[in-house]
Amino acid sequence: MKIKDASVFVTGGNRGLGKALVDEALARGAAKVYATARDPKTITTDPRVVPLHLELTDPASIEAAVAQAPDVNLLINNAGVTLAADLLDGDLAEVRREIEINFFGPLQVTRAFAPRLIANGGHLVNVQSTLAWFAMLGGYAASKAAGWSATNTLRQQLHPHGVGVTGVYAGWIDTDMAAERAAETDLKTPPADVARMTIDAVEAGQHEVLADDWTHLVKNALAADIPTLYPHLAATA
C-alpha cells in the first residue's frame, strides 16, 4: 500500500522508534497519523497528528482509542516494554507484565482494528525484535518470540482479505530503551533508519524488515546447530 494520503495509527508514538515512524509517515504524505502514549501531551503538535491515550494492558483504553480512529488503514504496533525479567529466578509478575504489554497488548489492538483494515484495504506492522530469535533478556525475548509467531499467523489469516502484514526485526536501536547498553553503542541503528526501512517495506508489500547486520546473522543461524548462536553450549569431549 502507499503511504500518501493514508491514515496511520502508531502505538508508542511519542518517542524513540515510534516518533520516528510518525515522522516518516508524515514525510511520505500520510493524511493523518494517530499517535498514542500513556500521556498524549508528550506527542508532537503537528496538525496532522492526533494524540491519543493508550494503555496496552487495559482493554477499555484500547477500545476507546480505536473508537477515535475510524479511518485507519495502516496499523503500526510499536509500543512495548523491556523489563528483562529472569525466567528462572526473576519476579514472575514482571514476566507476566512483559507478555501482557508486548504480546497481548498488540494482539488486542490488532483484533480491534482488523475489521477496519479489511474494509479499508489496509496493512499491519508489528515491531518485533531480533530477540524473538535470540534468547536474551529473559521475559522480553519470550514475549517477542510469541509476537513473531502471532505475526506469522495473522499474516496468513489476513492475506485472504487483502491485508498485508510486515514484521520488523532489529537489534539495538538508538533509543531511550537501549540507553543503558553502552557496550553496543557502535551497533545501534538510528530510529529514523528503521522507520524508513519499515515504511519502504509497507509500500513494497514485504513480509519482514531485517534492520541490521546482526539481525540477518541471527536469522540465518537459526537453521544451524544451537551452539552456532550460543557457543558456550558447545559439547566438550
Short mmCIF file of C-alpha atoms in Angstrom, two decimals:
data_model
loop_
_atom_site.label_atom_id
_atom_site.label_comp_id
_atom_site.label_asym_id
_atom_site.label_seq_id
_atom_site.Cartn_x
_atom_site.Cartn_y
_atom_site.Cartn_z
CA MET A 1 0.00 0.00 0.00
CA LYS A 2 1.02 3.63 -0.50
CA ILE A 3 1.52 5.88 2.49
CA LYS A 4 0.47 9.04 0.65
CA ASP A 5 -2.98 10.06 1.91
CA ALA A 6 -3.08 7.07 4.29
CA SER A 7 -4.48 7.19 7.80
CA VAL A 8 -1.89 5.69 10.17
CA PHE A 9 -2.15 4.51 13.78
CA VAL A 10 1.16 4.24 15.71
CA THR A 11 1.30 2.93 19.27
CA GLY A 12 4.02 4.43 21.42
CA GLY A 13 4.29 7.35 19.02
CA ASN A 14 5.73 9.91 21.40
CA ARG A 15 9.43 8.98 21.39
CA GLY A 16 12.12 6.68 20.05
CA LEU A 17 11.18 4.48 17.12
CA GLY A 18 7.51 5.36 17.48
CA LYS A 19 8.16 9.07 16.96
CA ALA A 20 10.46 8.24 14.02
CA LEU A 21 7.65 6.19 12.47
CA VAL A 22 5.22 9.08 12.93
CA ASP A 23 7.70 11.49 11.32
CA GLU A 24 8.41 9.11 8.42
CA ALA A 25 4.72 8.56 7.72
CA LEU A 26 4.15 12.31 7.62
CA ALA A 27 7.18 12.83 5.38
CA ARG A 28 5.74 10.25 2.94
CA GLY A 29 2.47 12.15 2.71
CA ALA A 30 0.19 10.43 5.23
CA ALA A 31 -3.00 12.43 5.56
CA LYS A 32 -3.33 11.72 9.28
CA VAL A 33 -1.37 9.93 11.98
CA TYR A 34 -2.93 8.81 15.23
CA ALA A 35 -0.09 8.62 17.75
CA THR A 36 -0.63 7.03 21.14
CA ALA A 37 1.07 7.29 24.52
CA ARG A 38 0.17 6.97 28.16
CA ASP A 39 0.46 10.79 28.26
CA PRO A 40 -0.76 12.28 24.96
CA LYS A 41 0.73 15.66 25.92
CA THR A 42 4.17 14.22 25.09
CA ILE A 43 3.21 13.70 21.43
CA THR A 44 4.22 16.10 18.66
CA THR A 45 1.89 19.01 17.94
CA ASP A 46 1.94 18.67 14.13
CA PRO A 47 -1.65 19.43 12.99
CA ARG A 48 -1.77 16.16 11.05
CA VAL A 49 -1.12 14.19 14.25
CA VAL A 50 -3.98 13.13 16.52
CA PRO A 51 -2.64 12.38 20.04
CA LEU A 52 -4.46 9.58 21.84
CA HIS A 53 -4.16 8.00 25.25
CA LEU A 54 -3.50 4.25 25.19
CA GLU A 55 -2.68 1.75 27.91
CA LEU A 56 -1.97 -1.64 26.34
CA THR A 57 -2.92 -3.59 29.48
CA ASP A 58 -6.38 -2.00 29.64
CA PRO A 59 -8.95 -3.33 27.14
CA ALA A 60 -11.21 -0.33 27.79
CA SER A 61 -8.37 2.04 26.89
CA ILE A 62 -7.78 0.11 23.66
CA GLU A 63 -11.47 0.23 22.75
CA ALA A 64 -11.60 3.97 23.42
CA ALA A 65 -8.55 4.69 21.26
CA VAL A 66 -9.81 2.54 18.39
CA ALA A 67 -13.20 4.25 18.51
CA GLN A 68 -11.49 7.59 17.88
CA ALA A 69 -9.69 6.34 14.76
CA PRO A 70 -12.36 5.04 12.36
CA ASP A 71 -10.45 5.68 9.13
CA VAL A 72 -7.19 3.81 9.84
CA ASN A 73 -5.71 1.75 7.03
CA LEU A 74 -2.18 1.30 8.42
CA LEU A 75 -1.73 -0.02 11.95
CA ILE A 76 1.78 0.00 13.44
CA ASN A 77 2.08 -1.89 16.73
CA ASN A 78 5.25 -0.34 18.13
CA ALA A 79 4.76 0.22 21.87
CA GLY A 80 6.45 -2.20 24.25
CA VAL A 81 8.44 -2.59 27.42
CA THR A 82 11.75 -4.15 28.39
CA LEU A 83 11.92 -5.46 31.96
CA ALA A 84 14.39 -8.27 31.21
CA ALA A 85 12.70 -10.45 33.82
CA ASP A 86 14.73 -13.58 34.56
CA LEU A 87 12.67 -16.65 33.66
CA LEU A 88 14.11 -18.91 36.35
CA ASP A 89 14.70 -16.66 39.35
CA GLY A 90 13.08 -13.34 38.47
CA ASP A 91 9.79 -11.82 39.55
CA LEU A 92 7.05 -13.79 37.77
CA ALA A 93 4.83 -10.71 37.86
CA GLU A 94 7.37 -8.91 35.67
CA VAL A 95 7.41 -11.82 33.21
CA ARG A 96 3.62 -11.63 33.04
CA ARG A 97 3.77 -7.85 32.52
CA GLU A 98 6.16 -8.22 29.59
CA ILE A 99 3.87 -10.79 28.00
CA GLU A 100 0.79 -8.63 28.63
CA ILE A 101 2.32 -5.49 27.11
CA ASN A 102 4.43 -6.97 24.31
CA PHE A 103 2.13 -9.79 23.20
CA PHE A 104 -1.45 -9.43 24.37
CA GLY A 105 -1.50 -5.63 24.00
CA PRO A 106 -0.63 -5.56 20.28
CA LEU A 107 -2.85 -8.58 19.67
CA GLN A 108 -5.85 -6.84 21.23
CA VAL A 109 -5.18 -3.67 19.22
CA THR A 110 -4.93 -5.75 16.04
CA ARG A 111 -8.15 -7.63 16.76
CA ALA A 112 -9.96 -4.34 17.35
CA PHE A 113 -8.68 -2.78 14.12
CA ALA A 114 -8.90 -5.89 11.90
CA PRO A 115 -12.42 -5.16 10.52
CA ARG A 116 -11.33 -1.66 9.52
CA LEU A 117 -8.08 -2.81 7.95
CA ILE A 118 -10.06 -5.33 5.92
CA ALA A 119 -12.69 -2.78 4.91
CA ASN A 120 -10.10 -0.11 4.07
CA GLY A 121 -7.64 -2.39 2.24
CA GLY A 122 -5.04 -1.81 4.90
CA HIS A 123 -1.76 -3.09 6.26
CA LEU A 124 -0.47 -4.24 9.65
CA VAL A 125 3.05 -3.68 11.01
CA ASN A 126 4.29 -5.44 14.14
CA VAL A 127 7.55 -4.06 15.51
CA GLN A 128 9.30 -7.08 16.98
CA SER A 129 12.96 -7.66 17.86
CA THR A 130 15.90 -9.84 16.89
CA LEU A 131 15.46 -11.26 20.40
CA ALA A 132 12.43 -13.10 19.04
CA TRP A 133 15.13 -15.44 17.65
CA PHE A 134 17.96 -14.95 20.16
CA ALA A 135 17.46 -15.83 23.84
CA MET A 136 18.50 -12.76 25.84
CA LEU A 137 16.80 -10.54 28.42
CA GLY A 138 14.52 -13.32 29.70
CA GLY A 139 10.85 -12.42 29.59
CA TYR A 140 11.39 -9.77 26.92
CA ALA A 141 12.77 -12.31 24.42
CA ALA A 142 9.97 -14.74 25.29
CA SER A 143 7.35 -12.06 24.65
CA LYS A 144 8.92 -11.17 21.29
CA ALA A 145 9.13 -14.82 20.27
CA ALA A 146 5.40 -15.09 20.93
CA GLY A 147 4.90 -11.92 18.91
CA TRP A 148 6.84 -13.37 15.99
CA SER A 149 4.59 -16.44 15.93
CA ALA A 150 1.47 -14.29 16.19
CA THR A 151 2.67 -12.06 13.34
CA ASN A 152 3.15 -15.06 11.09
CA THR A 153 -0.29 -16.40 12.00
CA LEU A 154 -2.00 -13.04 11.46
CA ARG A 155 -0.29 -12.72 8.08
CA GLN A 156 -1.94 -15.96 6.95
CA GLN A 157 -5.32 -15.03 8.38
CA LEU A 158 -5.40 -11.52 6.91
CA HIS A 159 -3.93 -12.37 3.50
CA PRO A 160 -7.23 -13.65 2.00
CA HIS A 161 -8.77 -10.29 2.95
CA GLY A 162 -6.14 -8.27 1.11
CA VAL A 163 -4.39 -7.06 4.26
CA GLY A 164 -0.59 -7.29 4.25
CA VAL A 165 1.46 -7.91 7.40
CA THR A 166 5.04 -6.80 7.97
CA GLY A 167 7.18 -7.84 10.92
CA VAL A 168 10.06 -5.51 11.85
CA TYR A 169 13.12 -7.11 13.43
CA ALA A 170 16.06 -5.10 14.74
CA GLY A 171 18.83 -5.50 17.27
CA TRP A 172 19.83 -2.41 19.20
CA ILE A 173 18.07 0.79 18.14
CA ASP A 174 19.47 4.08 19.42
CA THR A 175 16.54 4.97 21.70
CA ASP A 176 15.94 5.52 25.42
CA MET A 177 15.08 1.82 25.75
CA ALA A 178 18.65 0.88 24.77
CA ALA A 179 20.35 3.79 26.54
CA GLU A 180 21.91 1.54 29.18
CA ARG A 181 23.51 -0.73 26.57
CA ALA A 182 26.70 1.32 26.30
CA ALA A 183 28.72 -1.70 25.10
CA GLU A 184 26.55 -1.90 21.99
CA THR A 185 26.75 1.81 21.08
CA ASP A 186 28.54 1.12 17.81
CA LEU A 187 25.86 -1.44 16.87
CA LYS A 188 22.84 0.77 17.45
CA THR A 189 20.78 1.69 14.41
CA PRO A 190 19.27 5.21 14.27
CA PRO A 191 15.49 5.02 14.73
CA ALA A 192 14.97 7.13 11.60
CA ASP A 193 16.72 4.43 9.56
CA VAL A 194 14.47 1.68 10.96
CA ALA A 195 11.39 3.84 10.32
CA ARG A 196 12.46 4.43 6.72
CA MET A 197 13.03 0.70 6.14
CA THR A 198 9.65 -0.06 7.71
CA ILE A 199 7.68 2.31 5.51
CA ASP A 200 9.65 1.13 2.46
CA ALA A 201 8.60 -2.43 3.31
CA VAL A 202 4.95 -1.45 3.70
CA GLU A 203 4.91 0.24 0.31
CA ALA A 204 6.68 -2.74 -1.28
CA GLY A 205 4.44 -5.32 0.41
CA GLN A 206 7.37 -7.05 2.11
CA HIS A 207 6.75 -9.58 4.87
CA GLU A 208 9.74 -8.71 7.03
CA VAL A 209 12.26 -5.99 7.76
CA LEU A 210 15.67 -7.16 8.95
CA ALA A 211 17.07 -3.83 10.04
CA ASP A 212 20.75 -4.56 10.70
CA ASP A 213 23.59 -6.98 10.08
CA TRP A 214 23.19 -8.73 13.43
CA THR A 215 19.54 -9.46 12.69
CA HIS A 216 20.48 -11.04 9.36
CA LEU A 217 23.17 -13.11 11.09
CA VAL A 218 20.84 -14.37 13.81
CA LYS A 219 18.04 -15.32 11.43
CA ASN A 220 20.42 -17.14 9.10
CA ALA A 221 21.88 -19.03 12.06
CA LEU A 222 18.51 -20.44 13.14
CA ALA A 223 18.93 -23.35 10.73
CA ALA A 224 22.28 -24.31 12.25
CA ASP A 225 23.03 -26.21 15.44
CA ILE A 226 22.25 -24.40 18.72
CA PRO A 227 25.95 -23.67 19.56
CA THR A 228 26.18 -21.52 16.43
CA LEU A 229 24.19 -18.87 18.28
CA TYR A 230 25.26 -19.90 21.78
CA PRO A 231 28.92 -21.03 21.60
CA HIS A 232 29.10 -21.69 25.35
CA LEU A 233 26.69 -24.62 24.81
CA ALA A 234 29.06 -26.46 22.52
CA ALA A 235 29.62 -30.05 23.63
CA THR A 236 33.00 -30.87 25.12
CA ALA A 237 34.67 -34.27 24.83
#
